[in-house]
Tab-separated table of C-alpha atoms in Angstrom:
chain	number	residue	atom	x	y	z
G	1	MET	CA	-40.746	2.864	-109.408
G	2	LEU	CA	-41.793	1.906	-113.112
G	3	ALA	CA	-38.244	2.580	-114.468
G	4	PRO	CA	-36.367	0.147	-112.029
G	5	VAL	CA	-38.870	-2.491	-112.652
G	6	THR	CA	-38.738	-2.175	-116.560
G	7	ALA	CA	-35.033	-2.192	-116.407
G	8	LEU	CA	-34.788	-5.317	-114.237
G	9	THR	CA	-37.383	-7.101	-116.598
G	10	ILE	CA	-35.484	-6.457	-119.677
G	11	PHE	CA	-32.246	-7.741	-118.213
G	12	VAL	CA	-33.949	-10.953	-116.648
G	13	VAL	CA	-35.679	-11.637	-119.955
G	14	ALA	CA	-32.313	-11.038	-121.962
G	15	PHE	CA	-30.389	-13.307	-119.327
G	16	TRP	CA	-32.901	-16.014	-119.926
G	17	PHE	CA	-32.465	-15.922	-123.724
G	18	ILE	CA	-28.670	-15.932	-123.053
G	19	ALA	CA	-28.857	-18.773	-120.543
G	20	THR	CA	-31.329	-20.948	-122.543
G	21	GLU	CA	-29.647	-20.049	-125.807
G	22	ARG	CA	-32.828	-19.578	-127.506
G	23	ALA	CA	-31.269	-16.591	-129.337
G	24	ASP	CA	-27.781	-15.569	-130.292
G	25	LYS	CA	-26.232	-13.835	-127.341
G	26	VAL	CA	-24.808	-10.802	-129.430
G	27	LYS	CA	-28.213	-10.116	-130.861
G	28	THR	CA	-29.880	-10.588	-127.425
G	29	VAL	CA	-27.622	-8.001	-125.680
G	30	LEU	CA	-27.875	-5.470	-128.542
G	31	VAL	CA	-31.868	-5.736	-128.512
G	32	ALA	CA	-31.845	-5.414	-124.533
G	33	ALA	CA	-29.456	-2.522	-124.979
G	34	GLY	CA	-31.526	-0.900	-127.498
G	35	LEU	CA	-34.633	-1.284	-125.266
G	36	MET	CA	-32.877	0.417	-122.305
G	37	ALA	CA	-31.958	3.315	-124.692
G	38	LEU	CA	-35.420	3.837	-126.097
G	39	LEU	CA	-36.875	3.792	-122.905
G	40	GLY	CA	-34.632	6.218	-121.330
G	41	LEU	CA	-33.444	3.705	-118.825
G	42	ILE	CA	-29.753	4.372	-119.483
G	43	PRO	CA	-27.860	8.061	-118.971
G	44	GLY	CA	-27.980	9.340	-122.465
G	45	ALA	CA	-24.691	10.198	-123.789
G	46	GLN	CA	-23.038	9.161	-120.619
G	47	VAL	CA	-23.409	5.589	-121.438
G	48	PHE	CA	-20.581	6.093	-123.834
G	49	HIS	CA	-18.421	8.221	-121.731
G	50	SER	CA	-18.942	6.846	-117.965
G	51	GLU	CA	-17.404	3.403	-117.154
G	52	HIS	CA	-19.334	3.586	-113.929
G	53	GLN	CA	-22.809	4.125	-115.694
G	54	GLY	CA	-21.829	2.863	-119.203
G	55	ILE	CA	-19.515	0.925	-121.500
G	56	ASP	CA	-16.116	0.356	-119.861
G	57	TRP	CA	-13.878	1.307	-122.739
G	58	ASN	CA	-10.828	0.164	-120.850
G	59	VAL	CA	-12.115	-3.283	-120.903
G	60	ILE	CA	-12.953	-3.269	-124.631
G	61	PHE	CA	-9.573	-1.730	-125.632
G	62	LEU	CA	-7.725	-3.944	-123.563
G	63	LEU	CA	-9.336	-6.958	-125.184
G	64	LEU	CA	-8.788	-5.379	-128.796
G	65	GLY	CA	-5.213	-4.751	-128.171
G	66	MET	CA	-4.438	-8.214	-126.714
G	67	MET	CA	-6.408	-9.839	-129.602
G	68	VAL	CA	-4.365	-8.166	-132.188
G	69	ILE	CA	-1.087	-9.198	-130.265
G	70	VAL	CA	-2.307	-12.814	-130.115
G	71	GLY	CA	-3.018	-12.776	-133.707
G	72	VAL	CA	0.382	-11.748	-134.592
G	73	ILE	CA	2.265	-14.382	-132.181
G	74	LYS	CA	-0.098	-17.057	-133.640
G	75	GLN	CA	1.673	-16.701	-137.185
G	76	THR	CA	5.128	-17.487	-135.624
G	77	GLY	CA	3.871	-21.103	-134.877
G	78	LEU	CA	4.398	-20.519	-131.010
G	79	PHE	CA	1.158	-21.715	-129.932
G	80	ASP	CA	1.949	-25.101	-131.777
G	81	PHE	CA	5.473	-25.350	-130.244
G	82	LEU	CA	4.066	-24.846	-126.592
G	83	ALA	CA	1.234	-27.293	-127.230
G	84	ILE	CA	3.386	-30.087	-128.357
G	85	TRP	CA	5.895	-29.297	-125.576
G	86	ALA	CA	3.130	-29.234	-122.801
G	87	ALA	CA	1.505	-32.518	-124.422
G	88	LYS	CA	4.883	-34.330	-124.379
G	89	ARG	CA	5.740	-33.034	-120.906
G	90	SER	CA	2.354	-34.465	-119.453
G	91	ARG	CA	2.939	-37.650	-121.590
G	92	GLY	CA	-0.665	-37.305	-122.903
G	93	ASN	CA	-2.164	-37.861	-119.401
G	94	PRO	CA	-5.377	-35.773	-119.480
G	95	PHE	CA	-5.182	-35.022	-115.698
G	96	ARG	CA	-1.725	-34.098	-115.666
G	97	LEU	CA	-2.239	-31.980	-118.608
G	98	MET	CA	-5.202	-30.119	-117.169
G	99	VAL	CA	-3.215	-29.530	-113.961
G	100	MET	CA	-0.200	-28.183	-115.965
G	101	LEU	CA	-2.573	-25.722	-118.142
G	102	MET	CA	-4.354	-24.713	-114.913
G	103	ALA	CA	-1.053	-23.996	-113.042
G	104	ILE	CA	0.318	-21.799	-115.786
G	105	THR	CA	-2.909	-19.769	-116.025
G	106	ALA	CA	-3.270	-19.366	-112.277
G	107	PHE	CA	0.414	-18.130	-111.852
G	108	ALA	CA	0.381	-15.979	-114.763
G	109	SER	CA	-2.964	-14.331	-114.059
G	110	PRO	CA	-1.886	-12.367	-110.926
G	111	VAL	CA	0.818	-10.672	-113.037
G	112	LEU	CA	-0.894	-10.270	-116.360
G	113	ASP	CA	-4.404	-10.149	-115.509
G	114	ASN	CA	-6.874	-13.186	-116.152
G	115	VAL	CA	-8.371	-11.882	-119.445
G	116	THR	CA	-4.897	-11.479	-121.149
G	117	ILE	CA	-3.615	-14.951	-120.038
G	118	ILE	CA	-6.860	-16.570	-121.292
G	119	LEU	CA	-6.094	-14.995	-124.811
G	120	LEU	CA	-2.698	-16.324	-124.664
G	121	ILE	CA	-3.342	-19.895	-123.149
G	122	ALA	CA	-6.654	-20.688	-124.980
G	123	PRO	CA	-5.155	-20.948	-128.521
G	124	VAL	CA	-2.414	-23.259	-126.849
G	125	THR	CA	-5.072	-25.376	-125.279
G	126	LEU	CA	-6.941	-25.842	-128.628
G	127	VAL	CA	-3.983	-26.903	-130.479
G	128	ILE	CA	-2.904	-29.563	-127.620
G	129	CYS	CA	-6.467	-31.110	-127.692
G	130	ASP	CA	-6.325	-31.173	-131.773
G	131	ARG	CA	-3.144	-33.017	-131.463
G	132	LEU	CA	-4.449	-35.338	-128.889
G	133	ARG	CA	-7.784	-35.735	-130.470
G	134	ILE	CA	-9.549	-34.795	-127.005
G	135	ALA	CA	-12.380	-32.398	-126.295
G	136	PRO	CA	-11.097	-28.880	-125.470
G	137	GLN	CA	-14.035	-27.731	-123.631
G	138	PRO	CA	-13.208	-29.190	-120.206
G	139	TYR	CA	-9.678	-27.752	-120.444
G	140	LEU	CA	-10.820	-24.238	-121.496
G	141	ILE	CA	-13.149	-24.106	-118.590
G	142	ALA	CA	-10.819	-25.515	-116.085
G	143	GLU	CA	-8.434	-22.674	-117.101
G	144	VAL	CA	-10.931	-20.037	-116.851
G	145	LEU	CA	-11.872	-21.205	-113.337
G	146	ALA	CA	-8.332	-21.315	-112.359
G	147	SER	CA	-7.706	-17.676	-114.008
G	148	ASN	CA	-10.477	-16.111	-111.874
G	149	ILE	CA	-9.170	-17.758	-108.724
G	150	GLY	CA	-5.515	-16.832	-109.308
G	151	GLY	CA	-6.225	-13.345	-110.524
G	152	ALA	CA	-7.859	-12.538	-107.098
G	153	ALA	CA	-4.480	-12.654	-105.411
G	154	THR	CA	-3.202	-9.296	-106.743
G	155	LEU	CA	-4.276	-5.719	-107.341
G	156	ILE	CA	-3.719	-6.263	-111.236
G	157	GLY	CA	-4.885	-9.831	-111.574
G	158	ASP	CA	-8.642	-9.144	-111.787
G	159	PRO	CA	-10.453	-6.092	-112.901
G	160	PRO	CA	-12.551	-5.830	-109.866
G	161	ASN	CA	-9.385	-5.522	-107.701
G	162	ILE	CA	-8.172	-2.548	-109.609
G	163	ILE	CA	-11.371	-0.788	-109.147
G	164	ILE	CA	-11.489	-1.664	-105.364
G	165	GLY	CA	-7.883	-0.779	-104.853
G	166	SER	CA	-8.126	2.624	-106.536
G	167	ARG	CA	-11.251	3.503	-104.456
G	168	ALA	CA	-10.116	2.214	-101.188
G	169	GLY	CA	-6.355	3.274	-101.563
G	170	LEU	CA	-5.067	-0.365	-101.240
G	171	THR	CA	-1.442	-1.086	-102.706
G	172	PHE	CA	-0.330	-3.852	-104.613
G	173	ASN	CA	1.512	-5.396	-101.321
G	174	ASP	CA	-1.777	-4.983	-99.649
G	175	PHE	CA	-3.574	-7.373	-101.730
G	176	LEU	CA	-0.857	-9.778	-101.577
G	177	VAL	CA	-0.753	-9.847	-97.782
G	178	HIS	CA	-4.389	-10.044	-97.501
G	179	MET	CA	-5.710	-11.951	-100.651
G	180	ALA	CA	-2.889	-14.191	-101.726
G	181	PRO	CA	-2.843	-16.484	-98.802
G	182	ILE	CA	-6.476	-17.847	-99.147
G	183	VAL	CA	-6.145	-17.590	-103.018
G	184	ILE	CA	-3.313	-20.265	-102.619
G	185	ILE	CA	-5.347	-22.464	-100.501
G	186	ILE	CA	-8.460	-22.326	-102.639
G	187	PHE	CA	-6.508	-23.081	-106.041
G	188	ALA	CA	-4.631	-25.909	-104.358
G	189	LEU	CA	-7.903	-27.531	-103.369
G	190	PHE	CA	-9.576	-26.693	-106.581
G	191	VAL	CA	-6.623	-28.588	-108.277
G	192	LEU	CA	-7.564	-31.540	-106.355
G	193	PHE	CA	-11.261	-31.074	-106.660
G	194	THR	CA	-10.872	-31.123	-110.809
G	195	ARG	CA	-10.301	-34.771	-110.831
G	196	VAL	CA	-13.759	-35.356	-109.529
G	197	LEU	CA	-15.204	-32.318	-111.453
G	198	PHE	CA	-14.097	-33.358	-114.760
G	199	HIS	CA	-13.476	-37.024	-114.189
G	200	SER	CA	-15.854	-38.174	-117.184
G	201	ASP	CA	-13.831	-35.998	-119.652
G	202	LEU	CA	-10.216	-36.890	-118.722
G	203	ARG	CA	-9.737	-39.623	-121.260
G	204	ALA	CA	-7.011	-40.072	-124.179
G	205	ASP	CA	-6.474	-42.308	-126.866
G	206	ARG	CA	-2.912	-44.026	-126.499
G	207	VAL	CA	-2.510	-43.853	-130.346
G	208	HIS	CA	-2.718	-40.234	-130.678
G	209	VAL	CA	-0.737	-39.821	-127.507
G	210	ASP	CA	2.038	-41.680	-129.155
G	211	GLU	CA	1.787	-39.607	-132.348
G	212	VAL	CA	2.384	-36.483	-130.222
G	213	MET	CA	5.189	-37.905	-128.379
G	214	ALA	CA	7.111	-38.394	-131.678
G	215	LEU	CA	6.680	-34.800	-132.961
G	216	GLN	CA	9.508	-32.379	-132.788
G	217	GLU	CA	8.241	-28.979	-131.299
G	218	ARG	CA	11.060	-27.019	-132.799
G	219	ARG	CA	9.592	-27.710	-136.142
G	220	ALA	CA	6.411	-26.030	-135.314
G	221	ILE	CA	8.232	-22.619	-135.387
G	222	LYS	CA	7.384	-20.886	-138.818
G	223	ASP	CA	9.505	-17.737	-138.437
G	224	THR	CA	12.054	-17.310	-135.884
G	225	ARG	CA	12.793	-13.668	-136.780
G	226	LEU	CA	8.975	-12.858	-136.450
G	227	LEU	CA	9.044	-14.810	-133.004
G	228	ILE	CA	11.797	-12.908	-131.644
G	229	ARG	CA	10.233	-9.646	-132.377
G	230	SER	CA	6.926	-10.672	-131.149
G	231	LEU	CA	8.253	-11.972	-128.071
G	232	LEU	CA	10.377	-8.717	-127.519
G	233	VAL	CA	7.047	-6.586	-127.434
G	234	LEU	CA	5.065	-8.995	-125.470
G	235	ASN	CA	7.431	-8.618	-122.845
G	236	VAL	CA	7.487	-4.934	-122.664
G	237	VAL	CA	3.861	-5.275	-122.924
G	238	ILE	CA	3.822	-7.653	-119.652
G	239	VAL	CA	6.252	-5.031	-117.876
G	240	GLY	CA	3.640	-2.307	-118.799
G	241	PHE	CA	0.810	-4.327	-117.100
G	242	ALA	CA	2.888	-4.876	-114.180
G	243	LEU	CA	4.051	-1.151	-113.649
G	244	HIS	CA	0.694	0.580	-114.883
G	245	SER	CA	-0.295	1.742	-111.582
G	246	VAL	CA	3.158	3.209	-110.938
G	247	LEU	CA	3.341	4.691	-114.478
G	248	HIS	CA	-0.330	5.829	-114.302
G	249	VAL	CA	-1.151	4.261	-117.591
G	250	ALA	CA	-4.304	2.279	-117.981
G	251	PRO	CA	-3.996	-1.286	-119.058
G	252	SER	CA	-5.712	-0.695	-122.178
G	253	ILE	CA	-3.398	1.848	-123.517
G	254	VAL	CA	-0.436	-0.479	-122.656
G	255	ALA	CA	-2.282	-3.206	-124.814
G	256	LEU	CA	-3.097	-0.646	-127.572
G	257	LEU	CA	0.475	0.438	-127.619
G	258	GLY	CA	1.697	-2.913	-127.627
G	259	ALA	CA	-0.471	-4.141	-130.533
G	260	GLY	CA	0.520	-1.025	-132.709
G	261	THR	CA	4.026	-1.670	-131.921
G	262	MET	CA	3.887	-5.367	-132.630
G	263	LEU	CA	2.493	-4.564	-136.178
G	264	LEU	CA	5.085	-1.856	-136.885
G	265	VAL	CA	8.134	-3.988	-135.893
G	266	THR	CA	6.942	-7.269	-137.478
G	267	ASP	CA	5.665	-5.643	-140.661
G	268	ILE	CA	2.409	-7.939	-140.628
G	269	ASP	CA	-0.160	-7.063	-142.905
G	270	VAL	CA	-3.051	-5.484	-140.748
G	271	ALA	CA	-5.634	-7.404	-143.053
G	272	GLU	CA	-4.012	-10.624	-141.842
G	273	VAL	CA	-4.483	-9.748	-138.264
G	274	LEU	CA	-7.804	-8.186	-137.849
G	275	PRO	CA	-10.023	-11.433	-138.790
G	276	GLU	CA	-8.320	-12.800	-135.424
G	277	VAL	CA	-10.043	-10.387	-133.310
G	278	GLU	CA	-13.205	-11.753	-131.715
G	279	TRP	CA	-15.594	-8.826	-132.842
G	280	PRO	CA	-18.714	-10.567	-131.694
G	281	THR	CA	-17.093	-11.028	-128.101
G	282	LEU	CA	-16.419	-7.076	-127.909
G	283	VAL	CA	-19.855	-6.197	-129.242
G	284	PHE	CA	-21.237	-8.705	-126.686
G	285	PHE	CA	-19.293	-6.984	-124.051
G	286	MET	CA	-20.409	-3.355	-125.217
G	287	GLY	CA	-24.219	-4.635	-125.122
G	288	LEU	CA	-23.870	-6.195	-121.697
G	289	PHE	CA	-22.265	-2.996	-120.159
G	290	VAL	CA	-25.193	-0.869	-121.533
G	291	MET	CA	-27.727	-3.565	-120.139
G	292	VAL	CA	-26.075	-3.325	-116.652
G	293	ALA	CA	-26.008	0.467	-116.781
G	294	GLY	CA	-29.816	0.487	-116.983
G	295	LEU	CA	-29.903	-1.242	-113.585
G	296	VAL	CA	-27.317	1.086	-112.263
G	297	HIS	CA	-29.212	4.165	-113.629
G	298	THR	CA	-32.492	3.094	-112.388
G	299	GLY	CA	-31.204	2.441	-108.887
G	300	VAL	CA	-31.639	-1.391	-108.893
G	301	ILE	CA	-28.042	-2.294	-107.838
G	302	GLY	CA	-27.714	0.563	-105.659
G	303	ALA	CA	-30.932	-0.599	-103.693
G	304	LEU	CA	-29.453	-3.906	-103.169
G	305	GLY	CA	-26.449	-2.229	-101.688
G	306	SER	CA	-28.615	0.024	-99.487
G	307	VAL	CA	-30.329	-2.973	-98.175
G	308	ALA	CA	-27.203	-4.717	-97.222
G	309	GLU	CA	-25.813	-1.535	-95.631
G	310	SER	CA	-28.756	-0.897	-93.430
G	311	ALA	CA	-29.663	-4.706	-92.612
G	312	PHE	CA	-26.908	-5.614	-90.046
G	313	GLY	CA	-26.398	-2.352	-87.906
G	314	ASP	CA	-23.220	-2.845	-85.867
G	315	ASN	CA	-23.021	-6.581	-86.719
G	316	TRP	CA	-19.825	-5.946	-88.855
G	317	PHE	CA	-19.265	-9.737	-89.335
G	318	GLY	CA	-22.662	-9.885	-90.549
G	319	ALA	CA	-21.983	-7.067	-92.884
G	320	ALA	CA	-18.790	-8.739	-94.217
G	321	THR	CA	-20.699	-12.073	-94.734
G	322	ALA	CA	-23.433	-10.053	-96.703
G	323	LEU	CA	-20.716	-8.448	-98.886
G	324	LEU	CA	-18.953	-11.721	-99.543
G	325	PHE	CA	-22.031	-13.806	-100.260
G	326	GLY	CA	-23.987	-11.055	-101.977
G	327	SER	CA	-21.271	-10.187	-104.199
G	328	SER	CA	-20.588	-13.711	-104.940
G	329	VAL	CA	-24.452	-14.219	-106.040
G	330	VAL	CA	-25.228	-10.917	-107.811
G	331	GLY	CA	-21.836	-10.628	-109.394
G	332	ALA	CA	-22.328	-13.991	-111.010
G	333	PHE	CA	-25.246	-12.796	-112.967
G	334	VAL	CA	-24.106	-9.216	-113.511
G	335	ASP	CA	-20.754	-8.912	-115.081
G	336	ASN	CA	-18.294	-8.566	-112.041
G	337	ILE	CA	-16.739	-5.430	-113.476
G	338	PRO	CA	-19.709	-2.901	-113.569
G	339	TYR	CA	-20.990	-4.557	-110.419
G	340	THR	CA	-17.916	-3.784	-108.494
G	341	ALA	CA	-17.721	-0.151	-110.112
G	342	THR	CA	-21.251	0.346	-108.697
G	343	MET	CA	-21.060	-1.140	-105.336
G	344	THR	CA	-17.610	0.297	-104.375
G	345	PRO	CA	-19.011	3.681	-103.175
G	346	VAL	CA	-21.728	1.725	-101.119
G	347	VAL	CA	-18.981	-0.121	-99.426
G	348	GLU	CA	-16.850	2.898	-98.977
G	349	ASP	CA	-19.839	4.278	-96.937
G	350	MET	CA	-20.097	0.944	-94.805
G	351	VAL	CA	-16.248	1.372	-94.028
G	352	ALA	CA	-16.552	4.821	-93.040
G	353	GLN	CA	-18.982	3.989	-90.255
G	354	ALA	CA	-16.798	0.945	-89.285
G	355	PRO	CA	-15.348	1.204	-85.426
G	356	ASP	CA	-11.846	0.732	-86.430
G	357	ALA	CA	-9.583	0.414	-89.212
G	358	GLU	CA	-9.179	-3.179	-89.151
G	359	THR	CA	-12.818	-3.759	-89.505
G	360	GLY	CA	-13.113	-1.445	-92.467
G	361	GLN	CA	-10.350	-3.368	-93.986
G	362	ALA	CA	-12.229	-6.722	-93.227
G	363	LEU	CA	-15.215	-5.310	-95.324
G	364	TRP	CA	-13.090	-4.283	-98.248
G	365	TRP	CA	-11.336	-7.800	-98.470
G	366	ALA	CA	-14.768	-9.390	-98.024
G	367	PHE	CA	-15.996	-7.472	-100.829
G	368	ALA	CA	-12.845	-8.257	-102.969
G	369	LEU	CA	-13.163	-11.779	-102.500
G	370	GLY	CA	-17.011	-12.030	-103.250
G	371	ALA	CA	-16.436	-9.860	-106.526
G	372	CYS	CA	-13.505	-11.883	-107.888
G	373	PHE	CA	-15.010	-15.428	-106.954
G	374	SER	CA	-18.219	-14.612	-108.309
G	375	GLY	CA	-16.635	-14.413	-111.918
G	376	ASN	CA	-16.827	-18.194	-111.858
G	377	GLY	CA	-20.503	-18.178	-111.151
G	378	THR	CA	-21.881	-18.300	-114.623
G	379	ALA	CA	-20.726	-17.918	-118.267
G	380	ILE	CA	-21.366	-14.188	-118.426
G	381	ALA	CA	-19.909	-13.392	-114.896
G	382	ALA	CA	-16.374	-12.342	-116.031
G	383	SER	CA	-14.603	-11.016	-119.063
G	384	ALA	CA	-12.345	-14.230	-118.931
G	385	ASN	CA	-15.438	-16.382	-119.293
G	386	VAL	CA	-16.760	-14.714	-122.285
G	387	VAL	CA	-13.499	-14.292	-124.067
G	388	ALA	CA	-12.846	-18.132	-123.611
G	389	ILE	CA	-16.463	-19.027	-124.681
G	390	GLY	CA	-15.911	-16.801	-127.966
G	391	ILE	CA	-12.564	-18.344	-128.717
G	392	ALA	CA	-14.056	-21.960	-128.317
G	393	LYS	CA	-16.989	-21.036	-130.474
G	394	ARG	CA	-14.956	-19.730	-133.179
G	395	ALA	CA	-12.594	-22.759	-133.282
G	396	GLY	CA	-15.837	-25.080	-133.709
G	397	HIS	CA	-16.049	-26.311	-130.102
G	398	PRO	CA	-18.825	-24.399	-128.553
G	399	ILE	CA	-19.178	-24.208	-124.753
G	400	SER	CA	-22.984	-23.736	-123.806
G	401	PHE	CA	-24.022	-21.279	-120.975
G	402	TRP	CA	-25.040	-24.067	-118.844
G	403	ARG	CA	-22.117	-26.132	-119.469
G	404	PHE	CA	-19.881	-23.671	-118.145
G	405	THR	CA	-22.173	-22.544	-115.293
G	406	ARG	CA	-22.808	-26.098	-113.825
G	407	TYR	CA	-19.096	-26.216	-112.972
G	408	GLY	CA	-18.719	-22.469	-112.207
G	409	ILE	CA	-21.610	-22.491	-109.625
G	410	VAL	CA	-19.872	-25.250	-107.680
G	411	VAL	CA	-16.664	-23.521	-107.701
G	412	THR	CA	-17.936	-20.356	-106.763
G	413	ALA	CA	-19.835	-22.108	-103.726
G	414	LEU	CA	-16.979	-23.820	-102.612
G	415	SER	CA	-14.567	-20.749	-103.110
G	416	THR	CA	-16.866	-18.268	-101.183
G	417	ALA	CA	-17.323	-20.674	-98.259
G	418	LEU	CA	-13.595	-21.016	-97.974
G	419	ALA	CA	-13.281	-17.258	-98.169
G	420	TRP	CA	-16.000	-16.786	-95.485
G	421	VAL	CA	-14.121	-18.987	-93.018
G	422	TYR	CA	-10.938	-17.245	-93.806
G	423	VAL	CA	-12.554	-13.669	-93.354
G	424	TRP	CA	-13.957	-14.971	-89.941
G	425	LEU	CA	-10.672	-16.480	-88.591
G	426	ARG	CA	-8.383	-13.543	-89.796
G	427	TYR	CA	-10.463	-10.429	-88.959
G	428	PHE	CA	-13.163	-11.436	-86.617
């Protein structure tokens, strides 16, 4: 009994330091992870070798590979080109610009995955906002929220879906049929809601808008030959992501091969690219995974699942409701990737006891919706959030834990409520 309480205490205290920003988040998770190891609350060497009870290296190396790819593309001037193009198409209207960036993010996330698209769109956003002399934080937050919503639509769009699909035997088409309809509805309503959510931030100076409108975006391209080679490799990487389940190659391997290939064919000096990697973000993820491993290994998360499993008996709509809202709440405070990996066996047991296949499917979809939408709940709830906040901080535009979370909680609550209505109407 002492081990679960100790693990939970360490996690809660660390989360408090992260949330209040009383200490650097990387230092906090490293201390917390070290305490978990020192007190024997994590499974020894397994923490380095088990994605379910330790560091998920697939996530770490996916991020590393894509950060290298983005670092190379950045040197071509493509991000400046896209920034000027987007600013001119929106005619400098802040809300129109936000909608354009959110739409690009949400439509690309189901194909690429939400972490990858944030790595690609965030640098463009920073350049646009710098050109227009407006704060980039609202736009970055809106893009992350849109990516977590859009990524829920497909098997490969959000890491929790990959975990669930693998365990439940669900296909790409299954996710399109069951998840995409509600995702489209929620995203459309979210776009309308952003005018209210960010109304105080949607201002632009007409003088700077006119300056941007006068720019020639083609002049932003610094090296056409480098750009062509980089885009060819990027397209191959995107195809690899889309077909990874068919090819049986992990997305992390696709990203690493893409990064290595891009460095080879572009002949870029590695020393010029490595500084572009968000090393603090990668270390933060590793520490966070170890912290969550302590909760998993001591049975804290499993106990929550067992309570949900036994509390509803034959009330299957109640069970689906518990999975949806429980995942939405718990996943918001524990990164939704290890949370999903831990809870999937629990859901599998619940599905096995369901009276028919349709009810069992409903439990899986309720779980998937809750796990995906929980990613918007707090600043550390999903990989895309942490990545965007790290990029913003490095660019000199920090986003505090509570600034992100005060928007994310509202969007998560509304998304989950709409998903609950959808589950009720469609399956019960």
